[in-house]
Amino acid sequence: MRTRPNKFDYISKKFEFPGGKIESGESPAETVVREIHEELKMNIEVEKEFLVVNHQYPDFGIEMHSFICSTPTRELELSEHISFKWLDANELEALDWAAADILIVDKLIKEIEQ
């Protein structure tokens, strides 16, 4: 999870799962691997698709593809963000999440409760 300033107050400095826009010719899984490396200087492996979220903010819409991923290390380097946290799924509700990310948080919490 990361936070960063944003031109829209309703998502500025809220926690979000890392990621970014799909580039031409990329799959969503390739995008998350590239974005994590660009934003966090971290290498990850996509294990499986988790949830696709379509959310309409007041000024734009977003389609987010989320994945369960693994990494050999928790070491990272922030390049675009002001904060990050490593959390267990049962700690996720404590953060102030961007609205589009809340469905992912809810599904993660439900899966650990089962």
Short mmCIF file of N, CA and C in Angstrom, two decimals:
data_model
loop_
_atom_site.label_atom_id
_atom_site.label_comp_id
_atom_site.label_asym_id
_atom_site.label_seq_id
_atom_site.Cartn_x
_atom_site.Cartn_y
_atom_site.Cartn_z
N MET A 1 0.84 -1.17 0.00
CA MET A 1 0.00 0.00 0.00
C MET A 1 0.89 1.23 0.00
N ARG A 2 0.42 2.27 -0.66
CA ARG A 2 1.22 3.48 -0.74
C ARG A 2 0.31 4.69 -0.71
N THR A 3 0.87 5.83 -0.41
CA THR A 3 0.14 7.09 -0.48
C THR A 3 0.97 8.06 -1.30
N ARG A 4 0.27 8.99 -1.93
CA ARG A 4 0.95 10.05 -2.66
C ARG A 4 -0.01 11.22 -2.82
N PRO A 5 0.54 12.41 -3.02
CA PRO A 5 -0.32 13.56 -3.28
C PRO A 5 -1.04 13.37 -4.62
N ASN A 6 -2.21 13.98 -4.76
CA ASN A 6 -2.98 13.90 -5.99
C ASN A 6 -3.69 15.22 -6.19
N LYS A 7 -3.95 15.59 -7.44
CA LYS A 7 -4.65 16.86 -7.71
C LYS A 7 -6.09 16.83 -7.25
N PHE A 8 -6.65 15.64 -7.03
CA PHE A 8 -8.03 15.52 -6.54
C PHE A 8 -7.99 15.26 -5.03
N ASP A 9 -8.54 16.18 -4.26
CA ASP A 9 -8.50 16.07 -2.80
C ASP A 9 -9.11 14.76 -2.29
N TYR A 10 -10.14 14.24 -2.96
CA TYR A 10 -10.81 13.04 -2.45
C TYR A 10 -9.98 11.77 -2.56
N ILE A 11 -8.84 11.81 -3.25
CA ILE A 11 -7.94 10.65 -3.24
C ILE A 11 -6.51 11.02 -2.84
N SER A 12 -6.23 12.29 -2.65
CA SER A 12 -4.89 12.71 -2.27
C SER A 12 -4.51 12.14 -0.91
N LYS A 13 -3.36 11.54 -0.85
CA LYS A 13 -2.77 10.98 0.37
C LYS A 13 -3.57 9.82 0.96
N LYS A 14 -4.48 9.25 0.20
CA LYS A 14 -5.18 8.04 0.64
C LYS A 14 -4.31 6.84 0.28
N PHE A 15 -4.49 5.76 0.98
CA PHE A 15 -3.74 4.55 0.65
C PHE A 15 -4.35 3.88 -0.57
N GLU A 16 -3.46 3.36 -1.42
CA GLU A 16 -3.84 2.64 -2.62
C GLU A 16 -2.90 1.44 -2.77
N PHE A 17 -3.37 0.43 -3.46
CA PHE A 17 -2.46 -0.64 -3.84
C PHE A 17 -1.61 -0.12 -5.00
N PRO A 18 -0.33 -0.48 -5.06
CA PRO A 18 0.51 0.04 -6.13
C PRO A 18 0.09 -0.51 -7.49
N GLY A 19 0.39 0.25 -8.53
CA GLY A 19 0.05 -0.15 -9.89
C GLY A 19 0.03 1.04 -10.80
N GLY A 20 -0.54 0.87 -11.99
CA GLY A 20 -0.58 1.97 -12.93
C GLY A 20 -1.28 1.59 -14.22
N LYS A 21 -1.12 2.43 -15.21
CA LYS A 21 -1.84 2.28 -16.47
C LYS A 21 -1.21 1.21 -17.36
N ILE A 22 -2.08 0.48 -18.05
CA ILE A 22 -1.65 -0.53 -19.00
C ILE A 22 -1.11 0.17 -20.24
N GLU A 23 0.09 -0.22 -20.67
CA GLU A 23 0.67 0.33 -21.89
C GLU A 23 0.28 -0.56 -23.07
N SER A 24 0.38 0.00 -24.26
CA SER A 24 0.03 -0.72 -25.48
C SER A 24 0.79 -2.04 -25.57
N GLY A 25 0.03 -3.13 -25.80
CA GLY A 25 0.63 -4.45 -25.95
C GLY A 25 0.86 -5.19 -24.65
N GLU A 26 0.58 -4.57 -23.52
CA GLU A 26 0.79 -5.21 -22.22
C GLU A 26 -0.48 -5.89 -21.74
N SER A 27 -0.32 -6.98 -21.01
CA SER A 27 -1.43 -7.57 -20.28
C SER A 27 -1.50 -6.90 -18.92
N PRO A 28 -2.63 -7.01 -18.22
CA PRO A 28 -2.70 -6.45 -16.87
C PRO A 28 -1.62 -7.03 -15.94
N ALA A 29 -1.32 -8.31 -16.07
CA ALA A 29 -0.29 -8.92 -15.21
C ALA A 29 1.09 -8.34 -15.53
N GLU A 30 1.40 -8.14 -16.79
CA GLU A 30 2.68 -7.53 -17.17
C GLU A 30 2.76 -6.10 -16.65
N THR A 31 1.64 -5.40 -16.66
CA THR A 31 1.60 -4.03 -16.17
C THR A 31 1.96 -3.96 -14.70
N VAL A 32 1.37 -4.82 -13.88
CA VAL A 32 1.64 -4.74 -12.45
C VAL A 32 3.11 -5.07 -12.15
N VAL A 33 3.69 -6.01 -12.87
CA VAL A 33 5.11 -6.32 -12.68
C VAL A 33 5.97 -5.10 -13.02
N ARG A 34 5.68 -4.46 -14.16
CA ARG A 34 6.44 -3.28 -14.58
C ARG A 34 6.25 -2.12 -13.61
N GLU A 35 4.99 -1.85 -13.25
CA GLU A 35 4.70 -0.72 -12.37
C GLU A 35 5.34 -0.88 -10.98
N ILE A 36 5.30 -2.07 -10.45
CA ILE A 36 5.92 -2.30 -9.13
C ILE A 36 7.42 -2.06 -9.22
N HIS A 37 8.01 -2.51 -10.31
CA HIS A 37 9.45 -2.29 -10.48
C HIS A 37 9.75 -0.79 -10.63
N GLU A 38 8.95 -0.08 -11.42
CA GLU A 38 9.17 1.36 -11.61
C GLU A 38 8.94 2.15 -10.33
N GLU A 39 7.86 1.87 -9.63
CA GLU A 39 7.48 2.67 -8.46
C GLU A 39 8.19 2.28 -7.18
N LEU A 40 8.52 1.00 -7.04
CA LEU A 40 9.06 0.51 -5.77
C LEU A 40 10.42 -0.15 -5.90
N LYS A 41 10.95 -0.22 -7.12
CA LYS A 41 12.23 -0.88 -7.37
C LYS A 41 12.23 -2.31 -6.80
N MET A 42 11.14 -3.00 -7.02
CA MET A 42 10.92 -4.32 -6.45
C MET A 42 10.55 -5.30 -7.56
N ASN A 43 11.06 -6.52 -7.46
CA ASN A 43 10.70 -7.57 -8.41
C ASN A 43 9.63 -8.46 -7.79
N ILE A 44 8.56 -8.70 -8.57
CA ILE A 44 7.48 -9.53 -8.09
C ILE A 44 7.14 -10.59 -9.12
N GLU A 45 6.42 -11.60 -8.66
CA GLU A 45 5.88 -12.62 -9.56
C GLU A 45 4.37 -12.68 -9.34
N VAL A 46 3.62 -12.60 -10.42
CA VAL A 46 2.16 -12.69 -10.32
C VAL A 46 1.78 -14.16 -10.11
N GLU A 47 1.03 -14.41 -9.04
CA GLU A 47 0.57 -15.76 -8.75
C GLU A 47 -0.78 -16.04 -9.40
N LYS A 48 -1.72 -15.09 -9.22
CA LYS A 48 -3.06 -15.26 -9.80
C LYS A 48 -3.79 -13.93 -9.81
N GLU A 49 -4.78 -13.83 -10.71
CA GLU A 49 -5.64 -12.65 -10.72
C GLU A 49 -6.55 -12.72 -9.49
N PHE A 50 -6.81 -11.57 -8.89
CA PHE A 50 -7.61 -11.53 -7.67
C PHE A 50 -8.99 -10.93 -7.89
N LEU A 51 -9.06 -9.70 -8.39
CA LEU A 51 -10.33 -9.01 -8.56
C LEU A 51 -10.15 -7.86 -9.55
N VAL A 52 -11.15 -7.66 -10.41
CA VAL A 52 -11.18 -6.49 -11.29
C VAL A 52 -12.24 -5.54 -10.74
N VAL A 53 -11.85 -4.30 -10.53
CA VAL A 53 -12.73 -3.29 -9.95
C VAL A 53 -12.96 -2.18 -10.97
N ASN A 54 -14.21 -1.85 -11.22
CA ASN A 54 -14.57 -0.68 -12.01
C ASN A 54 -15.18 0.33 -11.05
N HIS A 55 -14.59 1.53 -10.99
CA HIS A 55 -15.05 2.54 -10.04
C HIS A 55 -15.13 3.89 -10.75
N GLN A 56 -16.18 4.63 -10.47
CA GLN A 56 -16.34 5.96 -11.03
C GLN A 56 -16.13 7.00 -9.93
N TYR A 57 -15.04 7.74 -10.03
CA TYR A 57 -14.80 8.89 -9.16
C TYR A 57 -15.54 10.09 -9.77
N PRO A 58 -15.67 11.19 -9.05
CA PRO A 58 -16.36 12.36 -9.61
C PRO A 58 -15.74 12.89 -10.91
N ASP A 59 -14.42 12.77 -11.06
CA ASP A 59 -13.74 13.36 -12.21
C ASP A 59 -13.19 12.37 -13.23
N PHE A 60 -13.23 11.09 -12.95
CA PHE A 60 -12.70 10.08 -13.87
C PHE A 60 -13.14 8.68 -13.42
N GLY A 61 -13.06 7.75 -14.35
CA GLY A 61 -13.36 6.35 -14.04
C GLY A 61 -12.09 5.53 -14.07
N ILE A 62 -12.10 4.40 -13.40
CA ILE A 62 -10.92 3.55 -13.31
C ILE A 62 -11.34 2.09 -13.39
N GLU A 63 -10.56 1.30 -14.11
CA GLU A 63 -10.69 -0.16 -14.09
C GLU A 63 -9.38 -0.69 -13.53
N MET A 64 -9.45 -1.34 -12.37
CA MET A 64 -8.27 -1.84 -11.68
C MET A 64 -8.26 -3.36 -11.70
N HIS A 65 -7.15 -3.91 -12.16
CA HIS A 65 -6.92 -5.36 -12.12
C HIS A 65 -6.01 -5.62 -10.94
N SER A 66 -6.45 -6.42 -9.99
CA SER A 66 -5.61 -6.72 -8.84
C SER A 66 -5.15 -8.18 -8.91
N PHE A 67 -4.01 -8.43 -8.32
CA PHE A 67 -3.37 -9.73 -8.38
C PHE A 67 -2.80 -10.11 -7.03
N ILE A 68 -2.73 -11.40 -6.79
CA ILE A 68 -1.96 -11.93 -5.67
C ILE A 68 -0.56 -12.16 -6.23
N CYS A 69 0.45 -11.58 -5.57
CA CYS A 69 1.82 -11.65 -6.06
C CYS A 69 2.76 -12.11 -4.95
N SER A 70 3.94 -12.54 -5.36
CA SER A 70 4.97 -12.89 -4.38
C SER A 70 6.26 -12.16 -4.73
N THR A 71 7.13 -12.05 -3.76
CA THR A 71 8.42 -11.40 -3.95
C THR A 71 9.44 -12.08 -3.03
N PRO A 72 10.68 -12.16 -3.48
CA PRO A 72 11.68 -12.81 -2.63
C PRO A 72 12.12 -11.94 -1.46
N THR A 73 11.81 -10.65 -1.50
CA THR A 73 12.24 -9.74 -0.43
C THR A 73 11.20 -8.66 -0.21
N ARG A 74 11.15 -8.12 0.99
CA ARG A 74 10.24 -7.01 1.28
C ARG A 74 10.94 -5.66 1.14
N GLU A 75 12.18 -5.67 0.70
CA GLU A 75 12.93 -4.42 0.53
C GLU A 75 12.39 -3.68 -0.69
N LEU A 76 12.19 -2.38 -0.52
CA LEU A 76 11.72 -1.56 -1.63
C LEU A 76 12.27 -0.16 -1.48
N GLU A 77 12.14 0.61 -2.56
CA GLU A 77 12.60 1.98 -2.59
C GLU A 77 11.48 2.84 -3.20
N LEU A 78 10.96 3.79 -2.43
CA LEU A 78 9.90 4.65 -2.93
C LEU A 78 10.45 5.64 -3.96
N SER A 79 9.79 5.73 -5.10
CA SER A 79 10.21 6.70 -6.11
C SER A 79 9.15 7.75 -6.38
N GLU A 80 7.87 7.46 -6.09
CA GLU A 80 6.78 8.40 -6.39
C GLU A 80 5.87 8.67 -5.20
N HIS A 81 6.08 8.02 -4.10
CA HIS A 81 5.11 8.01 -3.02
C HIS A 81 5.69 8.57 -1.74
N ILE A 82 4.81 8.92 -0.82
CA ILE A 82 5.25 9.53 0.43
C ILE A 82 5.26 8.56 1.60
N SER A 83 4.65 7.39 1.43
CA SER A 83 4.55 6.45 2.53
C SER A 83 4.21 5.07 2.00
N PHE A 84 4.50 4.04 2.77
CA PHE A 84 4.06 2.68 2.47
C PHE A 84 3.93 1.91 3.77
N LYS A 85 3.18 0.83 3.73
CA LYS A 85 3.03 -0.05 4.88
C LYS A 85 2.91 -1.48 4.40
N TRP A 86 3.58 -2.39 5.09
CA TRP A 86 3.37 -3.82 4.91
C TRP A 86 2.39 -4.23 6.00
N LEU A 87 1.27 -4.83 5.61
CA LEU A 87 0.24 -5.21 6.58
C LEU A 87 -0.23 -6.63 6.35
N ASP A 88 -0.68 -7.25 7.42
CA ASP A 88 -1.42 -8.50 7.31
C ASP A 88 -2.85 -8.13 6.92
N ALA A 89 -3.55 -9.06 6.29
CA ALA A 89 -4.92 -8.77 5.82
C ALA A 89 -5.82 -8.29 6.96
N ASN A 90 -5.63 -8.80 8.18
CA ASN A 90 -6.49 -8.38 9.29
C ASN A 90 -6.19 -6.96 9.78
N GLU A 91 -5.17 -6.30 9.23
CA GLU A 91 -4.84 -4.92 9.61
C GLU A 91 -5.29 -3.90 8.56
N LEU A 92 -5.82 -4.36 7.45
CA LEU A 92 -6.12 -3.49 6.32
C LEU A 92 -7.17 -2.43 6.61
N GLU A 93 -8.15 -2.74 7.43
CA GLU A 93 -9.25 -1.79 7.70
C GLU A 93 -8.79 -0.54 8.44
N ALA A 94 -7.61 -0.57 9.02
CA ALA A 94 -7.14 0.57 9.80
C ALA A 94 -6.69 1.76 8.94
N LEU A 95 -6.52 1.55 7.64
CA LEU A 95 -6.02 2.62 6.77
C LEU A 95 -7.15 3.40 6.10
N ASP A 96 -6.83 4.62 5.69
CA ASP A 96 -7.75 5.48 4.95
C ASP A 96 -7.55 5.20 3.46
N TRP A 97 -8.40 4.34 2.89
CA TRP A 97 -8.24 3.85 1.53
C TRP A 97 -8.91 4.75 0.51
N ALA A 98 -8.32 4.82 -0.70
CA ALA A 98 -9.01 5.41 -1.85
C ALA A 98 -10.22 4.54 -2.14
N ALA A 99 -11.31 5.16 -2.56
CA ALA A 99 -12.58 4.45 -2.73
C ALA A 99 -12.47 3.24 -3.67
N ALA A 100 -11.72 3.35 -4.74
CA ALA A 100 -11.62 2.25 -5.70
C ALA A 100 -10.94 1.02 -5.11
N ASP A 101 -10.13 1.20 -4.10
CA ASP A 101 -9.39 0.09 -3.49
C ASP A 101 -10.19 -0.66 -2.42
N ILE A 102 -11.28 -0.08 -1.97
CA ILE A 102 -12.03 -0.66 -0.84
C ILE A 102 -12.60 -2.04 -1.18
N LEU A 103 -13.05 -2.27 -2.41
CA LEU A 103 -13.56 -3.60 -2.77
C LEU A 103 -12.48 -4.67 -2.66
N ILE A 104 -11.25 -4.31 -3.02
CA ILE A 104 -10.13 -5.26 -2.90
C ILE A 104 -9.86 -5.55 -1.42
N VAL A 105 -9.83 -4.51 -0.61
CA VAL A 105 -9.63 -4.68 0.83
C VAL A 105 -10.71 -5.59 1.41
N ASP A 106 -11.97 -5.33 1.07
CA ASP A 106 -13.07 -6.13 1.60
C ASP A 106 -12.93 -7.60 1.21
N LYS A 107 -12.55 -7.87 -0.05
CA LYS A 107 -12.41 -9.26 -0.49
C LYS A 107 -11.23 -9.94 0.22
N LEU A 108 -10.12 -9.23 0.41
CA LEU A 108 -8.99 -9.81 1.14
C LEU A 108 -9.39 -10.19 2.56
N ILE A 109 -10.12 -9.30 3.22
CA ILE A 109 -10.55 -9.57 4.60
C ILE A 109 -11.51 -10.76 4.65
N LYS A 110 -12.45 -10.83 3.72
CA LYS A 110 -13.39 -11.96 3.68
C LYS A 110 -12.67 -13.29 3.46
N GLU A 111 -11.63 -13.27 2.62
CA GLU A 111 -10.91 -14.51 2.34
C GLU A 111 -10.14 -15.01 3.55
N ILE A 112 -9.62 -14.09 4.38
CA ILE A 112 -8.90 -14.57 5.56
C ILE A 112 -9.86 -15.04 6.65
N GLU A 113 -11.08 -14.54 6.62
CA GLU A 113 -12.08 -14.95 7.62
C GLU A 113 -12.64 -16.35 7.34
N GLN A 114 -12.48 -16.83 6.13
CA GLN A 114 -13.04 -18.14 5.77
C GLN A 114 -12.14 -19.27 6.21
#
